[in-house]
């Protein structure tokens, strides 16, 4: 009996092949400190690393052969060293989800003149709708580690507020 709420898989592929193609092991991942290096080159406070598992996310990495292909969303982890931050940015084409694995971050949301702020701690999650600016900072003494999901298999690169210095920097 098939659960009708589950999308059917490709029955032409043996399940062993599906396992081979769709399992991303931590031991084969590497921290990518270069994905957002253009930001850290501008100011070291923006230093952070991505580990990609499904798709390449929205950091601007065009291709990564070591990921599970994204069909509906991307999934990665982000390491944010103590004192570092992710600048305010907006995704216009996708919801973004943060799930804290370790540490905590202060998250600020902005939509026009409306601003809200919260602290996310271990095992907290937030879903941020498209079109809302989000920025985050690790105010703790240890690195913060979080899962990041973007609800689009090939999201467009995020943009920054017009008055933010990163909005003037050309991406590589």
mmCIF file of C-alpha atoms in Angstrom:
data_model
loop_
_atom_site.group_PDB
_atom_site.id
_atom_site.type_symbol
_atom_site.label_atom_id
_atom_site.label_comp_id
_atom_site.label_asym_id
_atom_site.label_seq_id
_atom_site.Cartn_x
_atom_site.Cartn_y
_atom_site.Cartn_z
ATOM 1 C CA UNK A 1 0.000 0.000 0.000
ATOM 2 C CA UNK A 2 1.353 3.423 -0.965
ATOM 3 C CA UNK A 3 0.924 6.524 1.172
ATOM 4 C CA UNK A 4 -0.660 8.984 -1.253
ATOM 5 C CA UNK A 5 0.785 11.996 0.567
ATOM 6 C CA UNK A 6 4.293 10.889 -0.385
ATOM 7 C CA UNK A 7 5.669 11.687 -3.820
ATOM 8 C CA UNK A 8 6.506 8.506 -5.706
ATOM 9 C CA UNK A 9 10.174 7.751 -6.242
ATOM 10 C CA UNK A 10 11.664 6.665 -9.547
ATOM 11 C CA UNK A 11 10.788 2.957 -9.608
ATOM 12 C CA UNK A 12 13.310 2.418 -12.398
ATOM 13 C CA UNK A 13 16.131 2.958 -9.916
ATOM 14 C CA UNK A 14 17.065 0.289 -7.393
ATOM 15 C CA UNK A 15 16.828 1.480 -3.799
ATOM 16 C CA UNK A 16 20.570 0.895 -3.335
ATOM 17 C CA UNK A 17 21.223 3.438 -6.113
ATOM 18 C CA UNK A 18 18.856 5.911 -4.481
ATOM 19 C CA UNK A 19 20.790 5.507 -1.217
ATOM 20 C CA UNK A 20 24.055 6.093 -3.059
ATOM 21 C CA UNK A 21 22.761 9.248 -4.780
ATOM 22 C CA UNK A 22 20.763 10.733 -1.908
ATOM 23 C CA UNK A 23 22.869 10.248 1.221
ATOM 24 C CA UNK A 24 25.242 13.075 2.104
ATOM 25 C CA UNK A 25 27.646 12.051 4.855
ATOM 26 C CA UNK A 26 29.216 14.558 7.214
ATOM 27 C CA UNK A 27 32.576 12.806 6.794
ATOM 28 C CA UNK A 28 32.608 13.789 3.099
ATOM 29 C CA UNK A 29 31.638 17.452 3.755
ATOM 30 C CA UNK A 30 34.077 20.312 4.233
ATOM 31 C CA UNK A 31 33.559 23.753 5.730
ATOM 32 C CA UNK A 32 33.455 26.212 2.833
ATOM 33 C CA UNK A 33 34.861 29.462 4.202
ATOM 34 C CA UNK A 34 35.035 30.808 0.632
ATOM 35 C CA UNK A 35 31.299 30.724 -0.161
ATOM 36 C CA UNK A 36 30.831 34.141 1.489
ATOM 37 C CA UNK A 37 34.478 35.220 1.513
ATOM 38 C CA UNK A 38 33.685 38.420 -0.384
ATOM 39 C CA UNK A 39 31.830 39.569 2.739
ATOM 40 C CA UNK A 40 34.644 38.600 5.130
ATOM 41 C CA UNK A 41 37.153 40.327 2.828
ATOM 42 C CA UNK A 42 35.151 43.522 3.283
ATOM 43 C CA UNK A 43 34.981 43.079 7.071
ATOM 44 C CA UNK A 44 36.155 40.024 9.092
ATOM 45 C CA UNK A 45 33.000 40.233 11.246
ATOM 46 C CA UNK A 46 31.134 38.631 8.310
ATOM 47 C CA UNK A 47 33.296 35.473 8.395
ATOM 48 C CA UNK A 48 31.248 32.272 8.343
ATOM 49 C CA UNK A 49 31.307 28.865 6.693
ATOM 50 C CA UNK A 50 28.760 26.793 4.842
ATOM 51 C CA UNK A 51 28.591 23.004 4.611
ATOM 52 C CA UNK A 52 26.307 22.019 1.741
ATOM 53 C CA UNK A 53 24.231 18.839 1.843
ATOM 54 C CA UNK A 54 21.376 19.390 -0.645
ATOM 55 C CA UNK A 55 21.770 21.911 -3.439
ATOM 56 C CA UNK A 56 24.112 24.865 -3.247
ATOM 57 C CA UNK A 57 21.896 27.250 -1.295
ATOM 58 C CA UNK A 58 21.909 30.975 -1.961
ATOM 59 C CA UNK A 59 25.517 31.859 -1.116
ATOM 60 C CA UNK A 60 26.409 32.191 -4.786
ATOM 61 C CA UNK A 61 28.179 28.838 -5.144
ATOM 62 C CA UNK A 62 27.213 27.821 -8.665
ATOM 63 C CA UNK A 63 28.099 24.136 -8.553
ATOM 64 C CA UNK A 64 29.037 21.475 -6.037
ATOM 65 C CA UNK A 65 29.249 17.847 -7.170
ATOM 66 C CA UNK A 66 29.336 16.663 -3.571
ATOM 67 C CA UNK A 67 25.698 17.462 -2.753
ATOM 68 C CA UNK A 68 22.408 15.664 -3.051
ATOM 69 C CA UNK A 69 20.581 17.272 -5.986
ATOM 70 C CA UNK A 70 17.907 19.694 -4.802
ATOM 71 C CA UNK A 71 14.402 19.101 -6.115
ATOM 72 C CA UNK A 72 12.316 21.328 -3.827
ATOM 73 C CA UNK A 73 14.642 23.065 -1.341
ATOM 74 C CA UNK A 74 18.290 23.413 -0.322
ATOM 75 C CA UNK A 75 19.830 22.310 2.968
ATOM 76 C CA UNK A 76 23.150 23.290 4.510
ATOM 77 C CA UNK A 77 24.718 24.070 7.833
ATOM 78 C CA UNK A 78 26.255 27.418 8.666
ATOM 79 C CA UNK A 79 29.055 27.922 11.179
ATOM 80 C CA UNK A 80 29.126 31.402 12.683
ATOM 81 C CA UNK A 81 32.218 32.107 14.825
ATOM 82 C CA UNK A 82 31.841 34.061 18.077
ATOM 83 C CA UNK A 83 31.365 37.760 17.371
ATOM 84 C CA UNK A 84 30.622 37.233 13.692
ATOM 85 C CA UNK A 85 27.435 38.063 11.871
ATOM 86 C CA UNK A 86 25.369 37.469 8.786
ATOM 87 C CA UNK A 87 24.517 40.865 7.299
ATOM 88 C CA UNK A 88 20.930 41.947 6.711
ATOM 89 C CA UNK A 89 19.734 40.348 3.475
ATOM 90 C CA UNK A 90 16.518 39.351 1.764
ATOM 91 C CA UNK A 91 15.482 36.334 -0.284
ATOM 92 C CA UNK A 92 12.800 37.413 -2.725
ATOM 93 C CA UNK A 93 11.982 33.960 -4.088
ATOM 94 C CA UNK A 94 12.008 31.618 -1.105
ATOM 95 C CA UNK A 95 11.226 31.028 2.532
ATOM 96 C CA UNK A 96 14.368 30.514 4.655
ATOM 97 C CA UNK A 97 14.467 28.331 7.761
ATOM 98 C CA UNK A 98 17.095 28.468 10.512
ATOM 99 C CA UNK A 99 17.355 25.643 13.052
ATOM 100 C CA UNK A 100 19.925 26.136 15.798
ATOM 101 C CA UNK A 101 22.088 23.102 16.511
ATOM 102 C CA UNK A 102 24.633 24.732 18.819
ATOM 103 C CA UNK A 103 25.080 28.121 20.434
ATOM 104 C CA UNK A 104 22.754 31.056 19.904
ATOM 105 C CA UNK A 105 22.243 34.005 17.588
ATOM 106 C CA UNK A 106 20.449 37.323 17.813
ATOM 107 C CA UNK A 107 18.146 37.543 14.791
ATOM 108 C CA UNK A 108 16.710 40.802 13.485
ATOM 109 C CA UNK A 109 13.863 40.940 10.967
ATOM 110 C CA UNK A 110 12.876 44.033 9.015
ATOM 111 C CA UNK A 111 10.045 44.766 6.609
ATOM 112 C CA UNK A 112 9.865 48.450 5.752
ATOM 113 C CA UNK A 113 9.661 50.374 9.045
ATOM 114 C CA UNK A 114 8.637 47.272 11.001
ATOM 115 C CA UNK A 115 11.550 45.671 12.925
ATOM 116 C CA UNK A 116 11.553 42.718 15.324
ATOM 117 C CA UNK A 117 14.334 40.908 17.165
ATOM 118 C CA UNK A 118 14.751 37.619 19.020
ATOM 119 C CA UNK A 119 17.451 35.313 20.305
ATOM 120 C CA UNK A 120 17.462 31.792 18.889
ATOM 121 C CA UNK A 121 19.035 29.109 21.083
ATOM 122 C CA UNK A 122 19.786 25.433 20.605
ATOM 123 C CA UNK A 123 16.898 23.548 18.981
ATOM 124 C CA UNK A 124 14.985 26.750 18.181
ATOM 125 C CA UNK A 125 13.665 27.225 14.655
ATOM 126 C CA UNK A 126 12.422 30.173 12.655
ATOM 127 C CA UNK A 127 10.807 30.292 9.235
ATOM 128 C CA UNK A 128 11.335 33.625 7.491
ATOM 129 C CA UNK A 129 9.000 34.422 4.594
ATOM 130 C CA UNK A 130 10.304 35.774 1.282
ATOM 131 C CA UNK A 131 10.691 39.536 1.105
ATOM 132 C CA UNK A 132 11.628 40.051 4.778
ATOM 133 C CA UNK A 133 15.161 41.204 5.588
ATOM 134 C CA UNK A 134 17.033 39.101 8.126
ATOM 135 C CA UNK A 135 20.357 39.648 9.835
ATOM 136 C CA UNK A 136 22.021 37.657 12.582
ATOM 137 C CA UNK A 137 24.898 37.942 15.003
ATOM 138 C CA UNK A 138 26.619 35.482 17.301
ATOM 139 C CA UNK A 139 27.015 37.452 20.518
ATOM 140 C CA UNK A 140 28.271 34.387 22.408
ATOM 141 C CA UNK A 141 31.785 33.207 23.233
ATOM 142 C CA UNK A 142 31.538 29.992 21.170
ATOM 143 C CA UNK A 143 30.681 29.297 17.570
ATOM 144 C CA UNK A 144 27.047 28.945 16.598
ATOM 145 C CA UNK A 145 26.020 26.125 14.264
ATOM 146 C CA UNK A 146 22.690 26.095 12.479
ATOM 147 C CA UNK A 147 20.836 24.289 9.738
ATOM 148 C CA UNK A 148 19.684 26.487 6.879
ATOM 149 C CA UNK A 149 16.921 25.446 4.505
ATOM 150 C CA UNK A 150 15.817 27.547 1.562
ATOM 151 C CA UNK A 151 12.494 26.688 -0.054
ATOM 152 C CA UNK A 152 13.722 26.798 -3.633
ATOM 153 C CA UNK A 153 16.080 24.305 -5.311
ATOM 154 C CA UNK A 154 17.941 27.146 -7.090
ATOM 155 C CA UNK A 155 17.346 30.309 -5.079
ATOM 156 C CA UNK A 156 18.446 33.639 -6.457
ATOM 157 C CA UNK A 157 21.283 35.370 -4.645
ATOM 158 C CA UNK A 158 20.041 37.476 -1.745
ATOM 159 C CA UNK A 159 20.270 41.237 -1.816
ATOM 160 C CA UNK A 160 21.248 43.695 0.897
ATOM 161 C CA UNK A 161 19.585 46.939 1.971
ATOM 162 C CA UNK A 162 20.573 49.812 -0.329
ATOM 163 C CA UNK A 163 22.252 51.651 2.561
ATOM 164 C CA UNK A 164 24.360 48.624 3.611
ATOM 165 C CA UNK A 165 28.020 48.656 2.443
ATOM 166 C CA UNK A 166 27.773 45.075 1.091
ATOM 167 C CA UNK A 167 25.126 46.215 -1.412
ATOM 168 C CA UNK A 168 27.921 48.053 -3.276
ATOM 169 C CA UNK A 169 30.325 45.099 -3.466
ATOM 170 C CA UNK A 170 30.492 42.998 -6.616
ATOM 171 C CA UNK A 171 30.281 39.274 -5.996
ATOM 172 C CA UNK A 172 32.924 37.113 -7.640
#
